[in-house]
Short mmCIF file of C-alpha atoms and ligand atoms in Angstrom, two decimals:
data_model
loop_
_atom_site.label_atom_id
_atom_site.label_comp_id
_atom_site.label_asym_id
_atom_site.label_seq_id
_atom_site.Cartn_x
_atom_site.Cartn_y
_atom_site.Cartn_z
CA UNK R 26 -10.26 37.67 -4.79
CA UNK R 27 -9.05 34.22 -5.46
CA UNK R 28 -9.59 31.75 -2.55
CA UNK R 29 -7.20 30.60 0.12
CA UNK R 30 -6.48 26.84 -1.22
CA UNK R 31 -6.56 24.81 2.38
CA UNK R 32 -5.01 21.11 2.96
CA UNK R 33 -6.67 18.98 6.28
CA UNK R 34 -4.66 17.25 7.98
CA UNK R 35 -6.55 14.01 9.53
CA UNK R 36 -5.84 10.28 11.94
CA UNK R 37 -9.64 10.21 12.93
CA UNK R 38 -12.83 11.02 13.06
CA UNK R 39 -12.79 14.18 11.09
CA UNK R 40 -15.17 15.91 12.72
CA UNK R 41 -12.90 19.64 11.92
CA UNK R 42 -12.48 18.90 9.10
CA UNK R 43 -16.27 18.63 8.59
CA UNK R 44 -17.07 22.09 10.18
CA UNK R 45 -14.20 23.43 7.30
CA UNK R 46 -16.21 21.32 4.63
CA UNK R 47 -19.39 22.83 5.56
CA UNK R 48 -18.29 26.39 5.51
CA UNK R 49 -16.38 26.31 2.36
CA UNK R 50 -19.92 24.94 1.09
CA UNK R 51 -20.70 28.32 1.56
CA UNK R 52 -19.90 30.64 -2.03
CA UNK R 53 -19.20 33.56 -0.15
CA UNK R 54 -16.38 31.42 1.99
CA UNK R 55 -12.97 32.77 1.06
CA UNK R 56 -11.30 29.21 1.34
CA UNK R 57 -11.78 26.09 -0.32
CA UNK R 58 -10.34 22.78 0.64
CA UNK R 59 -8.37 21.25 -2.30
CA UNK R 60 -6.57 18.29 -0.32
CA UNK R 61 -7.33 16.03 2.87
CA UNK R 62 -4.40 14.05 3.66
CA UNK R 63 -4.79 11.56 6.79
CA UNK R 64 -1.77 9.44 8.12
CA UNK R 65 -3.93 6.39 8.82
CA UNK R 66 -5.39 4.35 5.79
CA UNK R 67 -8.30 3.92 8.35
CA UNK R 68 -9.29 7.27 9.25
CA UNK R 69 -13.29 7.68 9.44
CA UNK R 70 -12.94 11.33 8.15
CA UNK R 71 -11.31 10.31 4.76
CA UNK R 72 -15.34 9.66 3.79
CA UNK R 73 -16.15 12.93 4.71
CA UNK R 74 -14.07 13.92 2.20
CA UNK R 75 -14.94 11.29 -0.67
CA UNK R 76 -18.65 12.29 0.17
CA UNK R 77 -17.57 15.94 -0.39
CA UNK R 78 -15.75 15.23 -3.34
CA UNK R 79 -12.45 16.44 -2.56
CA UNK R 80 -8.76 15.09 -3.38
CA UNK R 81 -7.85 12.69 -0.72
CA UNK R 82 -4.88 10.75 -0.08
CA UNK R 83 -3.44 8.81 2.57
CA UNK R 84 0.20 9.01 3.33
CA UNK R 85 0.83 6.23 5.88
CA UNK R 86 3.59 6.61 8.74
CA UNK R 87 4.42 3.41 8.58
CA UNK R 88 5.09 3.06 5.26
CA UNK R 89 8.56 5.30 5.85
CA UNK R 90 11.57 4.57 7.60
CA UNK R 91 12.13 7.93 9.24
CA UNK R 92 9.78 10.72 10.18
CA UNK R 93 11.72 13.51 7.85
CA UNK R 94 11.03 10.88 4.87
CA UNK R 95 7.09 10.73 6.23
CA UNK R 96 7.48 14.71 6.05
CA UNK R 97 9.62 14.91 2.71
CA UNK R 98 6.50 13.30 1.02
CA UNK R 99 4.23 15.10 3.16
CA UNK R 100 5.64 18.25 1.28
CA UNK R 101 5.68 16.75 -1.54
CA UNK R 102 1.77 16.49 -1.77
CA UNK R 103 1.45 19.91 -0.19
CA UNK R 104 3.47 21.47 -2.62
CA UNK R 105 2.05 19.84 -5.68
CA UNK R 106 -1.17 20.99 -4.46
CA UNK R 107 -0.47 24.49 -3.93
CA UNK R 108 -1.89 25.00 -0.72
CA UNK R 109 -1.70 27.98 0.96
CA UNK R 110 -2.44 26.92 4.94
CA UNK R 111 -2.75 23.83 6.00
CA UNK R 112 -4.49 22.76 8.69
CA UNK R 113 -4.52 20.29 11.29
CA UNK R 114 -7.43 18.85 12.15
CA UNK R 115 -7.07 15.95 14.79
CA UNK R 116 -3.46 14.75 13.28
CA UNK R 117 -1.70 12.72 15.67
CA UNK R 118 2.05 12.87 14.36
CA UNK R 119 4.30 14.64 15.91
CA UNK R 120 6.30 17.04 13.15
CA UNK R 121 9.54 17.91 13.24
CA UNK R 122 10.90 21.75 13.48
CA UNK R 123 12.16 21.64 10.06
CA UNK R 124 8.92 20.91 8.61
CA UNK R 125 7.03 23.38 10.82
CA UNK R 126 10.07 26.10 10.01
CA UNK R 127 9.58 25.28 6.43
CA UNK R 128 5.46 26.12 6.60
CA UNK R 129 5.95 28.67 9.50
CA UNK R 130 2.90 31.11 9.16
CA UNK R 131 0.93 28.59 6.75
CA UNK R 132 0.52 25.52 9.63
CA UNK R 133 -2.49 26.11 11.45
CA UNK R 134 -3.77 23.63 14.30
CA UNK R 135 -6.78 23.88 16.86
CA UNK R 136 -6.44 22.01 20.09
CA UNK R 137 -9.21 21.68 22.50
CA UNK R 138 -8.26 24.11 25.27
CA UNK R 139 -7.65 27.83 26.18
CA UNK R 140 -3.48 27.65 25.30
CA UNK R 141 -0.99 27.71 26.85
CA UNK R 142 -3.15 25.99 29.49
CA UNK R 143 -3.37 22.27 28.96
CA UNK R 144 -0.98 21.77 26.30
CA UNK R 145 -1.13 17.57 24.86
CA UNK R 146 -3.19 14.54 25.74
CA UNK R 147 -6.33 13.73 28.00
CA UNK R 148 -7.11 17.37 28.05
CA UNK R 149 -10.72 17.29 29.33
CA UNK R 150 -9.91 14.69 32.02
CA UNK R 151 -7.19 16.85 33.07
CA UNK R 152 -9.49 20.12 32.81
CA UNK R 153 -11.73 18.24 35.15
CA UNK R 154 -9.17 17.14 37.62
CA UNK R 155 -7.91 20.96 37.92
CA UNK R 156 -11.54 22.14 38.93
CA UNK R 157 -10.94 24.52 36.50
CA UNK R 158 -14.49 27.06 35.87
CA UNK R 159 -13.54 27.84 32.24
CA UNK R 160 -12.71 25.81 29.47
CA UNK R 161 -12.49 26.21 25.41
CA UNK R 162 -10.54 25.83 22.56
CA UNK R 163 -7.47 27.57 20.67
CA UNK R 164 -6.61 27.70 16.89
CA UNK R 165 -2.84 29.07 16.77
CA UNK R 166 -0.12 28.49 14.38
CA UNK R 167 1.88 25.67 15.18
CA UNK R 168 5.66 26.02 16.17
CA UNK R 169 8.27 23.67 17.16
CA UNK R 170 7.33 23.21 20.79
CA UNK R 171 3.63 21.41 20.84
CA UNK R 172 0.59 23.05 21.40
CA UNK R 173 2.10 26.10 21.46
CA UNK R 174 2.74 28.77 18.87
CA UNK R 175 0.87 32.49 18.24
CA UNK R 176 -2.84 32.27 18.81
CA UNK R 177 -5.22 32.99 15.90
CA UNK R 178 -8.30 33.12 18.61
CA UNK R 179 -9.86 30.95 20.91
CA UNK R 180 -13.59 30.65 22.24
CA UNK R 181 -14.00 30.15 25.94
CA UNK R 182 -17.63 28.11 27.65
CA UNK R 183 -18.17 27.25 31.35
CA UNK R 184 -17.64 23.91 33.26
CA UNK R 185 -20.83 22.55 34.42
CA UNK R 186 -21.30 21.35 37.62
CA UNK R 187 -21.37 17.56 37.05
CA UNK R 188 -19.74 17.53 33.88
CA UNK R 189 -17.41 14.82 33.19
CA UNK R 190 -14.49 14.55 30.37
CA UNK R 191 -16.91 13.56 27.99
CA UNK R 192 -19.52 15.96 28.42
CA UNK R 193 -17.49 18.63 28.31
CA UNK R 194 -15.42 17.81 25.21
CA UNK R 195 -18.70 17.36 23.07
CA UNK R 196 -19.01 21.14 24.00
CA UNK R 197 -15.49 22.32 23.46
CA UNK R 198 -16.09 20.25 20.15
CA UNK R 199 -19.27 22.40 19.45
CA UNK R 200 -17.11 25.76 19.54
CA UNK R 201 -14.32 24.01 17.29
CA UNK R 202 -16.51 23.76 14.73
CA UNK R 203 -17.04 26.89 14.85
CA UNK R 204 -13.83 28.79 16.00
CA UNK R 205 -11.71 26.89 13.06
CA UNK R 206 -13.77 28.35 10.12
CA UNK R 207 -13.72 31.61 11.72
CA UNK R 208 -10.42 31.35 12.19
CA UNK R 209 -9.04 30.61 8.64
CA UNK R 210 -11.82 33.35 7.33
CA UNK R 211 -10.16 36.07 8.95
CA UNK R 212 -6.67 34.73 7.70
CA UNK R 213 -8.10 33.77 4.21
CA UNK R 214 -9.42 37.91 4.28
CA UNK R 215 -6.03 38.81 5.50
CA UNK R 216 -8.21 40.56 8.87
CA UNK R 217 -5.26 38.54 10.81
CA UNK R 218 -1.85 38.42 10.26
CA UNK R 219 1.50 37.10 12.35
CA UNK R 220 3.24 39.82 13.25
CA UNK R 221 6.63 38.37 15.41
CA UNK R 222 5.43 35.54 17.85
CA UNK R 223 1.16 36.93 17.80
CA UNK R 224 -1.20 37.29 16.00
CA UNK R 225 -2.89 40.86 15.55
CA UNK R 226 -6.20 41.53 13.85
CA UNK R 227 -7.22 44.36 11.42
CA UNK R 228 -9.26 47.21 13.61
CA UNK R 229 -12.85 45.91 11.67
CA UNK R 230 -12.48 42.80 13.52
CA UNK R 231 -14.69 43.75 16.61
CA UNK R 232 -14.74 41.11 19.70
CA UNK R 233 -18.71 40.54 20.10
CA UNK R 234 -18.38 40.24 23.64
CA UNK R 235 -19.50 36.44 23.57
CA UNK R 236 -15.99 34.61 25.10
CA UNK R 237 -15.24 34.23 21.03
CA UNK R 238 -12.68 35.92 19.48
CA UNK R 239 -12.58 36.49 16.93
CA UNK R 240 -16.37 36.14 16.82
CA UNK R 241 -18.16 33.15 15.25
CA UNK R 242 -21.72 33.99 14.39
C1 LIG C 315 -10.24 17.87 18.39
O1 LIG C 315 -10.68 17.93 19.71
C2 LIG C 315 -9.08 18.79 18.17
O2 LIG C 315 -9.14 19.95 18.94
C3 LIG C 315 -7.91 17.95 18.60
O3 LIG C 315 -8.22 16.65 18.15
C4 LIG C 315 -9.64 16.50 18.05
C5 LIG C 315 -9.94 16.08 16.65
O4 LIG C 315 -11.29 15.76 16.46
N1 LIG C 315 -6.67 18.45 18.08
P1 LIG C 315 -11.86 15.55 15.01
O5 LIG C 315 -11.06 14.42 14.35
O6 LIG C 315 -11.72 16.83 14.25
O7 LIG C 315 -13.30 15.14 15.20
#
């Protein structure tokens, strides 16, 4: 079966869009990456990808006068590219509900919490403020309304005692990186598929029992 052609969306540090270069390192992975685009010409992750050796290409924010012309060439790369999903990995642009409407079902994003708790910024501070005993990370389609959208899975891990913002981001981050390739395996396999506003998974998709689903190793 051909493979699922994948665009990364970046601002940063890349660090999801590393876990998706590592497992389409993998032959048997049924998705390869064929574009990173980041909005900033600064973005630490565009190496990842020049040390990877994929297409990259910045398409700068500023550069445009209104967000739908930032999109319009947004789509334009997309669509020359002929990706099938695209994810976002760590893009900090808001996008508009055209351009989600137009990629509905093919716009995938991962946000470091168990959705639709903690939807935006300073997650982990806020995680820790609540006192909350369970924390994780969600990879959903994106709709119109941020953060939210039909979950593709999520992985869940404990809050420590004495674990601060930081400390418990670097683990959410650890399940990212794994949750995301999972994630775009199962839709790459067609084991997952959007069915109205979720997300249901073929019956050989078996939850492991580890607070990962679907499972990761
Ligand atoms: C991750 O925590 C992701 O969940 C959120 O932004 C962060 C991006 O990190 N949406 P990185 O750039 O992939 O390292």
């Amino acid at each position: 079966m051909a493979k699922a052609k994948l665009a990364v969306l970046i601002s940063g540090r890349g660090s999801n869009l590393q876990s998706l270069i590592d497992a389409a390192a993998d032959p048997d992975y049924p998705a390869e990456i064929s574009l990173v685009i980041s909005n900033r010409p600064k973005a630490a992750g565009l190496a990842r990808a020049t040390k990877a050796g994929i297409t990259q290409t910045t398409i700068d924010h500023k550069d445009f006068q209104t967000r739908e012309d930032f999109e319009a060439a947004l789509d334009d790369a997309l669509r020359l590219a002929k990706v099938d999903y695209v994810c976002l990995a760590g893009f900090m642009r808001m996008l508009t509900p055209n351009f989600v409407n137009d990629w509905r079902g093919r716009l995938i994003n991962i946000h470091p919490s168990l959705l639709p708790a903690f939807k935006g910024m300073h997650v982990h501070e806020r995680m820790i403020d609540a006192g909350i005993k369970l924390a994780g990370c969600t990879v959903h389609f994106v709709s119109a309304e941020v953060d939210a959208g039909p979950i593709i899975g999520q992985a869940a891990i404990p809050v420590l005692p004495g674990d601060t913002a930081d400390t418990l981001a670097d683990r959410i981050l650890q399940q990212e990186h794994k949750l995301y390739p999972a994630c775009i395996r199962l839709l790459a396999e067609t084991k997952a598929r959007l069915s109205g506003a979720v997300v249901l998974y073929d019956s050989s998709v078996i939850a492991s029992g580890d607070l990962s689903n679907p499972p990761t190793e």
